[in-house]
């Protein structure tokens, strides 16, 4: 797509304070249901057509309007002179994030009187937990993996290193350092729509492993290599490549990366049976530990989507790298015989029991409410399974194809060929639970209990 980016403006409120750096910024958290929900942010809003009518630049006018609306100034009849908004830099969001935004950031220094009551005034539908914080303290919390920051917010906070930033500092941004310990780089990959990207993760900071280099696109493969080299030049050490499972959109970039780096490949013991043309240097089994200097990563076998599926769990930060266990949006294909519904449900429950704070999936943005997300995935599958059971009970005997129109009557017909595979996985699961029998491609309902 070549749509031009949507313009937006961000306000970074600042006040003088008796802290180490002598001032604080007001940050908030993006609410549920938004892109990057749970990430820290400032007051950001779109540039509207009417913002162009002002004498000032549309971005500055949008920033002024946004602040007056969201901080309750408009309501209180308080005006803001737009000249008080000092531009500090701009950022264009990457294409993988969906709609592309071009954002200009402005610092707004508030006096004591203006700053008082700001946290209460901010609209709670747009801002969770507004808090005044010393930028150095904010960065420290980020380095300790206590908060998530998107790239521009991280850069803005870093800009405060030597006091309140001068107008028009350039925000140079590299990749997506979501938390102090972990880096995310979405790359174009041969995946299933609606996804177009597979997230490659650098798990760990000083020592790190590269998870799922799945891009077959040479420009994106080069971008990954460049990111690895940049880390190396800072003294960080790549230890190995790790594949969460053998699907092509998770491994297509391994060869390119290995040719340039000689890195070992670590994967599940069954991985090379599935693909053949890879040498696995270390076989990762359930409970294995990957020692990365400042943190311990635990390997968890999570079969279901694929029989060689692994998750990596960062015990220190309570974060898990979950491959295709879940996606941020949509569901995961369970395609027998590699895919197995009973195993899949058990894997979802297992990761849910960990009580993680963040999940990093292979497709989509980080999941910041893991318990809700995994709970939804489990109940969604169980609902579907009861629909499958009801359809088979009524038919008595049927093939998966015969049931798809009934079981998936709520999804687009074009998805049915794919849905039949998950439907088959449900039928096999019912068979394993003794509720159905399988014979010559047909399934027969055998459960006498009317459940
Ligand atoms: Zn997969």
Tab-separated table of C-alpha atoms and ligand atoms in Angstrom:
chain	number	residue	atom	x	y	z
A	1	UNK	CA	0.000	0.000	0.000
A	2	UNK	CA	1.200	3.478	-0.780
A	3	UNK	CA	-1.269	5.433	1.347
A	4	UNK	CA	0.347	8.537	2.749
A	5	UNK	CA	0.761	8.431	6.522
A	6	UNK	CA	-1.822	9.903	8.849
A	7	UNK	CA	-0.537	13.012	10.540
A	8	UNK	CA	-0.544	13.243	14.301
A	9	UNK	CA	0.918	15.325	17.100
A	10	UNK	CA	2.186	14.410	20.556
A	11	UNK	CA	2.506	16.555	23.675
A	12	UNK	CA	5.167	15.717	26.258
A	13	UNK	CA	4.173	17.606	29.438
A	14	UNK	CA	7.090	18.654	31.673
A	15	UNK	CA	7.265	20.278	35.113
A	16	UNK	CA	10.127	21.403	37.352
A	17	UNK	CA	10.589	19.124	40.334
A	18	UNK	CA	13.005	18.291	43.123
A	19	UNK	CA	14.249	15.116	41.439
A	20	UNK	CA	17.712	14.099	40.239
A	21	UNK	CA	17.321	15.748	36.863
A	22	UNK	CA	15.307	18.666	38.238
A	23	UNK	CA	12.136	17.966	36.270
A	24	UNK	CA	9.523	15.325	35.490
A	25	UNK	CA	7.461	14.279	32.492
A	26	UNK	CA	3.848	13.170	32.582
A	27	UNK	CA	3.428	9.735	31.033
A	28	UNK	CA	0.354	7.557	30.800
A	29	UNK	CA	-0.481	4.048	29.604
A	30	UNK	CA	-2.431	3.249	26.454
A	31	UNK	CA	-5.816	1.789	27.362
A	32	UNK	CA	-7.202	-1.654	26.496
A	33	UNK	CA	-8.326	-2.294	22.964
A	34	UNK	CA	-5.906	0.173	21.354
A	35	UNK	CA	-2.881	-0.583	19.237
A	36	UNK	CA	0.021	-1.118	21.664
A	37	UNK	CA	-2.344	-1.109	24.619
A	38	UNK	CA	-0.411	-1.278	27.873
A	39	UNK	CA	2.539	0.653	26.407
A	40	UNK	CA	3.541	3.948	28.039
A	41	UNK	CA	2.710	7.036	26.049
A	42	UNK	CA	2.109	10.768	26.168
A	43	UNK	CA	-0.838	12.834	24.944
A	44	UNK	CA	-1.067	12.045	21.237
A	45	UNK	CA	-3.822	12.826	18.758
A	46	UNK	CA	-4.543	13.118	15.078
A	47	UNK	CA	-4.189	16.260	13.027
A	48	UNK	CA	-7.688	17.192	11.847
A	49	UNK	CA	-8.514	19.105	8.660
A	50	UNK	CA	-9.601	22.104	10.705
A	51	UNK	CA	-6.127	22.323	12.298
A	52	UNK	CA	-4.879	23.707	8.965
A	53	UNK	CA	-7.069	26.803	9.428
A	54	UNK	CA	-4.913	28.078	12.255
A	55	UNK	CA	-2.075	30.605	11.740
A	56	UNK	CA	0.287	28.049	13.202
A	57	UNK	CA	1.468	24.762	11.698
A	58	UNK	CA	-1.294	22.119	11.663
A	59	UNK	CA	0.756	19.830	13.923
A	60	UNK	CA	1.272	22.478	16.564
A	61	UNK	CA	-2.371	23.450	16.402
A	62	UNK	CA	-3.367	19.781	16.750
A	63	UNK	CA	-1.054	19.472	19.760
A	64	UNK	CA	-2.583	22.585	21.346
A	65	UNK	CA	-6.147	21.408	20.703
A	66	UNK	CA	-5.412	17.869	21.898
A	67	UNK	CA	-3.895	19.106	25.140
A	68	UNK	CA	-6.775	21.498	25.848
A	69	UNK	CA	-9.324	18.726	25.197
A	70	UNK	CA	-7.636	15.878	27.021
A	71	UNK	CA	-6.245	17.754	30.003
A	72	UNK	CA	-9.576	19.437	30.640
A	73	UNK	CA	-8.319	22.951	29.873
A	74	UNK	CA	-11.036	23.588	27.325
A	75	UNK	CA	-13.665	22.522	29.815
A	76	UNK	CA	-12.170	24.828	32.434
A	77	UNK	CA	-12.060	27.732	29.985
A	78	UNK	CA	-8.266	27.834	30.107
A	79	UNK	CA	-6.373	28.735	26.926
A	80	UNK	CA	-2.938	27.599	25.769
A	81	UNK	CA	-0.635	29.797	23.722
A	82	UNK	CA	0.577	27.437	20.959
A	83	UNK	CA	4.021	29.081	21.016
A	84	UNK	CA	4.655	27.357	24.337
A	85	UNK	CA	4.778	24.023	22.478
A	86	UNK	CA	8.433	23.392	21.548
A	87	UNK	CA	9.002	20.884	18.744
A	88	UNK	CA	11.496	18.153	19.685
A	89	UNK	CA	11.340	15.731	16.788
A	90	UNK	CA	9.222	13.544	14.578
A	91	UNK	CA	8.679	9.893	13.831
A	92	UNK	CA	6.974	7.759	11.188
A	93	UNK	CA	5.593	4.439	12.404
A	94	UNK	CA	6.623	1.302	10.492
A	95	UNK	CA	4.395	-0.306	7.867
A	96	UNK	CA	3.878	-3.517	9.850
A	97	UNK	CA	1.946	-1.599	12.481
A	98	UNK	CA	-1.004	-1.306	10.085
A	99	UNK	CA	-2.008	2.288	9.541
A	100	UNK	CA	1.134	4.425	9.257
A	101	UNK	CA	1.365	7.545	11.421
A	102	UNK	CA	3.729	10.475	11.103
A	103	UNK	CA	3.943	12.134	14.514
A	104	UNK	CA	5.555	15.415	15.567
A	105	UNK	CA	6.336	15.694	19.254
A	106	UNK	CA	6.227	18.903	21.305
A	107	UNK	CA	7.414	19.609	24.834
A	108	UNK	CA	5.031	21.648	26.969
A	109	UNK	CA	6.515	23.054	30.169
A	110	UNK	CA	3.831	23.615	32.789
A	111	UNK	CA	4.085	25.808	35.860
A	112	UNK	CA	3.242	24.481	39.301
A	113	UNK	CA	-0.303	25.721	39.147
A	114	UNK	CA	-0.951	24.244	35.687
A	115	UNK	CA	0.675	20.914	36.534
A	116	UNK	CA	-1.446	20.463	39.649
A	117	UNK	CA	-4.467	18.325	38.944
A	118	UNK	CA	-3.246	17.181	35.495
A	119	UNK	CA	-3.223	13.500	36.398
A	120	UNK	CA	-6.843	13.665	37.566
A	121	UNK	CA	-7.963	15.738	34.589
A	122	UNK	CA	-6.690	13.427	31.838
A	123	UNK	CA	-9.494	11.518	30.139
A	124	UNK	CA	-9.430	7.956	31.573
A	125	UNK	CA	-10.786	6.511	28.316
A	126	UNK	CA	-7.580	7.624	26.628
A	127	UNK	CA	-5.093	7.385	29.487
A	128	UNK	CA	-4.521	4.747	32.157
A	129	UNK	CA	-2.482	5.647	35.250
A	130	UNK	CA	-1.097	9.106	34.390
A	131	UNK	CA	2.050	9.674	36.437
A	132	UNK	CA	4.734	12.373	36.798
A	133	UNK	CA	8.118	10.711	36.564
A	134	UNK	CA	11.767	11.698	36.278
A	135	UNK	CA	12.876	10.657	32.743
A	136	UNK	CA	15.966	8.908	34.137
A	137	UNK	CA	13.742	6.916	36.495
A	138	UNK	CA	11.386	6.091	33.586
A	139	UNK	CA	14.295	4.716	31.564
A	140	UNK	CA	15.511	2.737	34.525
A	141	UNK	CA	12.098	1.088	34.862
A	142	UNK	CA	12.227	0.278	31.175
A	143	UNK	CA	15.706	-1.215	31.471
A	144	UNK	CA	14.451	-3.425	34.276
A	145	UNK	CA	11.654	-4.672	31.996
A	146	UNK	CA	8.961	-3.162	34.201
A	147	UNK	CA	7.337	-1.104	31.449
A	148	UNK	CA	6.939	-1.267	27.661
A	149	UNK	CA	7.914	1.629	25.414
A	150	UNK	CA	7.338	2.105	21.711
A	151	UNK	CA	10.354	3.506	19.819
A	152	UNK	CA	9.388	7.203	19.744
A	153	UNK	CA	8.489	7.270	23.429
A	154	UNK	CA	11.815	5.654	24.261
A	155	UNK	CA	13.672	8.175	22.108
A	156	UNK	CA	11.802	11.122	23.586
A	157	UNK	CA	12.743	9.981	27.094
A	158	UNK	CA	16.361	9.530	26.026
A	159	UNK	CA	16.302	13.082	24.654
A	160	UNK	CA	15.877	14.343	28.220
A	161	UNK	CA	19.318	13.016	29.116
A	162	UNK	CA	20.841	16.466	29.326
A	163	UNK	CA	17.878	18.515	30.419
A	164	UNK	CA	14.771	19.525	28.562
A	165	UNK	CA	15.495	18.889	24.880
A	166	UNK	CA	16.208	21.708	22.487
A	167	UNK	CA	13.715	22.315	19.695
A	168	UNK	CA	13.993	19.947	16.717
A	169	UNK	CA	16.380	17.387	18.070
A	170	UNK	CA	16.287	14.532	15.617
A	171	UNK	CA	14.721	11.328	16.864
A	172	UNK	CA	16.956	8.638	15.428
A	173	UNK	CA	15.206	5.370	15.936
A	174	UNK	CA	16.447	1.836	15.458
A	175	UNK	CA	13.967	-1.032	15.344
A	176	UNK	CA	11.639	-1.722	18.193
A	177	UNK	CA	13.401	-2.033	21.529
A	178	UNK	CA	10.183	-2.892	23.367
A	179	UNK	CA	11.790	-3.431	26.731
A	180	UNK	CA	15.206	-3.118	28.279
A	181	UNK	CA	16.036	-6.720	27.588
A	182	UNK	CA	14.294	-7.540	24.349
A	183	UNK	CA	14.202	-6.260	20.799
A	184	UNK	CA	11.511	-6.899	18.200
A	185	UNK	CA	11.994	-6.591	14.454
A	186	UNK	CA	8.965	-7.437	12.293
A	187	UNK	CA	10.112	-8.686	8.865
A	188	UNK	CA	8.201	-9.497	5.683
A	189	UNK	CA	7.645	-13.240	5.497
A	190	UNK	CA	5.871	-15.991	3.538
A	191	UNK	CA	3.062	-16.220	6.075
A	192	UNK	CA	-0.705	-16.628	5.968
A	193	UNK	CA	-2.971	-13.607	5.444
A	194	UNK	CA	-3.955	-11.369	7.137
A	195	UNK	CA	-0.416	-11.461	8.573
A	196	UNK	CA	2.399	-10.243	6.304
A	197	UNK	CA	5.208	-10.125	8.821
A	198	UNK	CA	6.904	-12.441	11.262
A	199	UNK	CA	8.407	-10.813	14.346
A	200	UNK	CA	12.048	-11.671	14.752
A	201	UNK	CA	13.073	-11.204	18.400
A	202	UNK	CA	16.449	-10.617	19.987
A	203	UNK	CA	15.867	-12.200	23.377
A	204	UNK	CA	18.339	-10.864	25.940
A	205	UNK	CA	20.521	-7.745	25.942
A	206	UNK	CA	24.295	-8.207	26.387
A	207	UNK	CA	23.949	-11.831	25.360
A	208	UNK	CA	21.028	-12.598	23.120
A	209	UNK	CA	19.469	-15.281	20.923
A	210	UNK	CA	17.771	-14.486	17.621
A	211	UNK	CA	14.307	-16.046	17.495
A	212	UNK	CA	12.486	-16.863	14.237
A	213	UNK	CA	14.334	-15.107	11.412
A	214	UNK	CA	11.493	-15.998	9.038
A	215	UNK	CA	11.892	-13.487	6.233
A	216	UNK	CA	12.504	-14.580	2.636
A	217	UNK	CA	12.752	-10.952	1.500
A	218	UNK	CA	16.348	-9.978	0.770
A	219	UNK	CA	15.981	-6.335	1.865
A	220	UNK	CA	14.488	-7.411	5.181
A	221	UNK	CA	17.127	-10.123	5.621
A	222	UNK	CA	19.762	-7.403	5.195
A	223	UNK	CA	17.962	-5.217	7.718
A	224	UNK	CA	18.153	-8.064	10.228
A	225	UNK	CA	21.838	-8.607	9.571
A	226	UNK	CA	22.462	-4.893	10.026
A	227	UNK	CA	20.651	-4.976	13.389
A	228	UNK	CA	22.812	-7.919	14.502
A	229	UNK	CA	25.990	-6.098	13.452
A	230	UNK	CA	24.942	-2.944	15.247
A	231	UNK	CA	24.482	-4.900	18.447
A	232	UNK	CA	27.855	-6.547	17.965
A	233	UNK	CA	29.549	-3.166	17.534
A	234	UNK	CA	28.192	-2.217	20.965
A	235	UNK	CA	29.824	-5.274	22.481
A	236	UNK	CA	26.702	-7.402	22.643
A	237	UNK	CA	26.996	-11.064	21.727
A	238	UNK	CA	24.598	-13.099	19.575
A	239	UNK	CA	24.645	-16.630	20.947
A	240	UNK	CA	22.470	-18.602	18.536
A	241	UNK	CA	19.439	-18.669	16.295
A	242	UNK	CA	16.368	-20.275	17.858
A	243	UNK	CA	13.380	-21.531	15.840
A	244	UNK	CA	10.048	-21.760	17.691
A	245	UNK	CA	8.934	-24.343	15.086
A	246	UNK	CA	9.614	-25.498	11.553
A	247	UNK	CA	7.017	-23.525	9.541
A	248	UNK	CA	8.516	-21.632	6.651
A	249	UNK	CA	7.541	-18.161	7.861
A	250	UNK	CA	9.725	-18.784	10.949
A	251	UNK	CA	12.807	-20.226	9.264
A	252	UNK	CA	13.058	-18.710	5.761
A	253	UNK	CA	15.833	-16.309	6.819
A	254	UNK	CA	17.997	-18.759	8.791
A	255	UNK	CA	20.274	-19.720	5.914
A	256	UNK	CA	21.048	-16.101	4.991
A	257	UNK	CA	21.788	-15.235	8.602
A	258	UNK	CA	23.969	-18.295	9.167
A	259	UNK	CA	26.013	-17.621	6.037
A	260	UNK	CA	26.893	-14.175	7.348
A	261	UNK	CA	27.349	-15.006	11.026
A	262	UNK	CA	28.143	-18.704	11.542
A	263	UNK	CA	25.615	-18.763	14.360
A	264	UNK	CA	24.402	-22.098	15.685
A	265	UNK	CA	20.796	-23.190	15.237
A	266	UNK	CA	18.910	-24.337	18.319
A	267	UNK	CA	15.520	-26.001	17.994
A	268	UNK	CA	13.182	-28.746	19.199
A	269	UNK	CA	14.452	-32.342	18.878
A	270	UNK	CA	11.841	-33.051	16.154
A	271	UNK	CA	12.638	-29.897	14.164
A	272	UNK	CA	15.051	-31.425	11.634
A	273	UNK	CA	12.749	-34.381	10.967
A	274	UNK	CA	10.231	-31.832	9.777
A	275	UNK	CA	12.501	-29.831	7.481
A	276	UNK	CA	15.512	-31.995	6.756
A	277	UNK	CA	17.929	-29.484	5.277
A	278	UNK	CA	18.991	-27.859	8.552
A	279	UNK	CA	21.632	-28.956	11.006
A	280	UNK	CA	20.395	-28.428	14.517
A	281	UNK	CA	23.379	-27.690	16.769
A	282	UNK	CA	21.524	-27.850	20.047
A	283	UNK	CA	18.278	-29.700	20.705
A	284	UNK	CA	16.097	-27.756	23.095
A	285	UNK	CA	13.898	-29.846	25.347
A	286	UNK	CA	11.299	-28.885	27.911
A	287	UNK	CA	12.850	-27.268	30.984
A	288	UNK	CA	16.213	-26.542	29.338
A	289	UNK	CA	17.767	-23.271	30.376
A	290	UNK	CA	19.426	-20.738	28.131
A	291	UNK	CA	21.821	-18.714	30.245
A	292	UNK	CA	22.023	-15.138	28.927
A	293	UNK	CA	24.200	-13.429	31.558
A	294	UNK	CA	21.625	-11.050	33.025
A	295	UNK	CA	18.680	-13.417	32.694
A	296	UNK	CA	17.649	-17.024	32.504
A	297	UNK	CA	15.430	-18.200	29.688
A	298	UNK	CA	13.465	-21.420	30.152
A	299	UNK	CA	12.471	-23.579	27.181
A	300	UNK	CA	8.874	-24.823	27.237
A	301	UNK	CA	7.529	-27.369	24.788
A	302	UNK	CA	4.157	-26.140	23.574
A	303	UNK	CA	2.879	-28.573	20.913
A	304	UNK	CA	-0.482	-28.085	19.223
A	305	UNK	CA	0.071	-25.678	16.338
A	306	UNK	CA	3.088	-27.818	15.397
A	307	UNK	CA	4.505	-30.830	17.194
A	308	UNK	CA	7.943	-29.187	17.442
A	309	UNK	CA	6.611	-25.925	18.860
A	310	UNK	CA	8.626	-24.188	21.598
A	311	UNK	CA	8.102	-21.134	23.788
A	312	UNK	CA	10.863	-19.207	25.522
A	313	UNK	CA	10.035	-17.909	28.991
A	314	UNK	CA	12.016	-15.058	30.541
A	315	UNK	CA	11.605	-15.833	34.231
A	316	UNK	CA	13.289	-12.624	35.342
A	317	UNK	CA	10.906	-10.307	33.504
A	318	UNK	CA	7.874	-12.642	33.410
A	319	UNK	CA	7.635	-12.428	29.659
A	320	UNK	CA	7.160	-15.227	27.138
A	321	UNK	CA	8.045	-15.516	23.467
A	322	UNK	CA	5.205	-17.627	22.186
A	323	UNK	CA	5.750	-18.145	18.436
A	324	UNK	CA	2.439	-19.228	16.912
A	325	UNK	CA	0.746	-20.243	20.162
A	326	UNK	CA	-1.347	-17.096	19.835
A	327	UNK	CA	-1.440	-14.095	17.518
A	328	UNK	CA	-2.425	-10.580	18.515
A	329	UNK	CA	-5.396	-10.729	16.171
A	330	UNK	CA	-7.263	-13.655	14.632
A	331	UNK	CA	-6.798	-17.293	15.505
A	332	UNK	CA	-4.121	-19.912	14.935
A	333	UNK	CA	-4.531	-22.727	12.389
A	334	UNK	CA	-4.433	-26.217	13.917
A	335	UNK	CA	-3.771	-28.484	10.966
A	336	UNK	CA	-3.501	-32.259	11.630
A	337	UNK	CA	-1.448	-34.368	11.702
A	338	UNK	CA	1.228	-31.772	12.725
A	339	UNK	CA	-1.422	-29.771	14.517
A	340	UNK	CA	-3.189	-31.316	17.487
A	341	UNK	CA	-6.160	-29.717	19.261
A	342	UNK	CA	-5.807	-31.523	22.600
A	343	UNK	CA	-2.129	-30.579	22.827
A	344	UNK	CA	-2.915	-27.046	21.721
A	345	UNK	CA	-5.488	-26.485	24.468
A	346	UNK	CA	-3.066	-27.906	27.017
A	347	UNK	CA	-0.274	-25.598	25.774
A	348	UNK	CA	-2.557	-22.558	26.044
A	349	UNK	CA	-3.450	-23.536	29.622
A	350	UNK	CA	0.153	-24.133	30.505
A	351	UNK	CA	1.322	-20.706	29.339
A	352	UNK	CA	-1.673	-19.122	31.051
A	353	UNK	CA	-0.654	-20.737	34.355
A	354	UNK	CA	2.737	-19.003	34.136
A	355	UNK	CA	0.957	-15.717	34.832
A	356	UNK	CA	3.192	-13.741	32.448
A	357	UNK	CA	2.929	-9.988	32.168
A	358	UNK	CA	3.566	-9.793	28.439
A	359	UNK	CA	3.452	-12.278	25.553
A	360	UNK	CA	5.489	-11.668	22.432
A	361	UNK	CA	3.798	-13.491	19.530
A	362	UNK	CA	5.338	-14.134	16.115
A	363	UNK	CA	2.593	-12.145	14.419
A	364	UNK	CA	1.326	-8.796	15.700
A	365	UNK	CA	2.076	-6.424	18.543
A	366	UNK	CA	2.961	-7.570	22.077
A	367	UNK	CA	0.045	-8.914	24.104
A	368	UNK	CA	-0.140	-6.915	27.331
A	369	UNK	CA	-3.124	-8.655	28.944
A	370	UNK	CA	-2.016	-12.310	28.593
A	371	UNK	CA	-4.521	-13.822	31.004
A	372	UNK	CA	-7.494	-12.334	29.145
A	373	UNK	CA	-5.998	-13.145	25.770
A	374	UNK	CA	-5.231	-16.787	26.572
A	375	UNK	CA	-8.572	-17.148	28.336
A	376	UNK	CA	-10.302	-15.925	25.197
A	377	UNK	CA	-8.322	-18.321	23.001
A	378	UNK	CA	-9.268	-21.275	25.201
A	379	UNK	CA	-12.960	-20.419	25.443
A	380	UNK	CA	-13.127	-19.647	21.730
A	381	UNK	CA	-11.799	-23.146	20.938
A	382	UNK	CA	-14.093	-24.845	23.425
A	383	UNK	CA	-17.107	-22.978	22.003
A	384	UNK	CA	-16.119	-24.103	18.533
A	385	UNK	CA	-15.681	-27.648	19.765
A	386	UNK	CA	-19.183	-27.751	21.221
A	387	UNK	CA	-20.480	-26.535	17.868
A	388	UNK	CA	-18.570	-29.383	16.175
A	389	UNK	CA	-19.987	-31.873	18.676
A	390	UNK	CA	-23.546	-30.627	18.138
A	391	UNK	CA	-23.167	-30.771	14.354
A	392	UNK	CA	-21.773	-34.306	14.430
A	393	UNK	CA	-24.374	-35.493	16.908
A	394	UNK	CA	-27.091	-34.255	14.598
A	395	UNK	CA	-25.481	-35.729	11.476
A	396	UNK	CA	-24.671	-39.021	13.177
A	397	UNK	CA	-21.919	-39.739	10.663
A	398	UNK	CA	-20.088	-37.182	8.521
A	399	UNK	CA	-16.817	-36.010	6.995
A	400	UNK	CA	-15.238	-32.777	8.142
A	401	UNK	CA	-16.161	-31.133	4.807
A	402	UNK	CA	-19.845	-31.902	5.396
A	403	UNK	CA	-19.882	-29.983	8.674
A	404	UNK	CA	-17.937	-26.845	7.796
A	405	UNK	CA	-20.912	-24.740	6.678
A	406	UNK	CA	-22.687	-25.393	9.982
A	407	UNK	CA	-19.735	-25.077	12.319
A	408	UNK	CA	-18.228	-22.013	10.636
A	409	UNK	CA	-21.467	-20.253	9.668
A	410	UNK	CA	-20.081	-17.129	11.370
A	411	UNK	CA	-16.969	-16.740	9.199
A	412	UNK	CA	-16.390	-15.833	5.556
A	413	UNK	CA	-16.830	-18.765	3.134
A	414	UNK	CA	-13.384	-18.068	1.703
A	415	UNK	CA	-11.866	-19.146	5.008
A	416	UNK	CA	-13.628	-22.532	4.981
A	417	UNK	CA	-10.882	-24.504	3.200
A	418	UNK	CA	-8.560	-23.482	6.042
A	419	UNK	CA	-11.270	-23.909	8.671
A	420	UNK	CA	-11.828	-27.545	7.598
A	421	UNK	CA	-8.378	-28.354	8.953
A	422	UNK	CA	-9.125	-26.955	12.390
A	423	UNK	CA	-12.527	-28.668	12.221
A	424	UNK	CA	-10.760	-31.978	11.594
A	425	UNK	CA	-8.528	-31.279	14.568
A	426	UNK	CA	-11.636	-30.827	16.733
A	427	UNK	CA	-13.151	-34.082	15.408
A	428	UNK	CA	-9.935	-35.950	16.220
A	429	UNK	CA	-9.984	-34.409	19.683
A	430	UNK	CA	-13.583	-35.638	20.202
A	431	UNK	CA	-12.415	-39.091	19.096
A	432	UNK	CA	-9.582	-39.029	21.618
A	433	UNK	CA	-12.021	-38.085	24.321
A	434	UNK	CA	-14.172	-41.115	23.454
A	435	UNK	CA	-17.077	-39.052	22.162
A	436	UNK	CA	-16.724	-39.997	18.498
A	437	UNK	CA	-15.223	-42.702	16.306
A	438	UNK	CA	-13.203	-42.312	13.138
A	439	UNK	CA	-13.480	-44.673	10.178
A	440	UNK	CA	-12.477	-44.266	6.509
A	441	UNK	CA	-12.411	-40.484	6.630
A	442	UNK	CA	-15.806	-40.381	8.351
A	443	UNK	CA	-16.523	-39.448	11.942
A	444	UNK	CA	-19.354	-41.020	13.868
A	445	UNK	CA	-20.959	-39.668	17.016
A	446	UNK	CA	-20.765	-42.258	19.819
A	447	UNK	CA	-21.255	-40.252	22.980
A	448	UNK	CA	-24.515	-41.365	24.591
A	449	UNK	CA	-24.408	-38.511	27.085
A	450	UNK	CA	-26.278	-35.534	25.736
A	451	UNK	CA	-23.533	-33.030	26.486
B	1	LIG	ZN1	3.400	-21.688	12.320
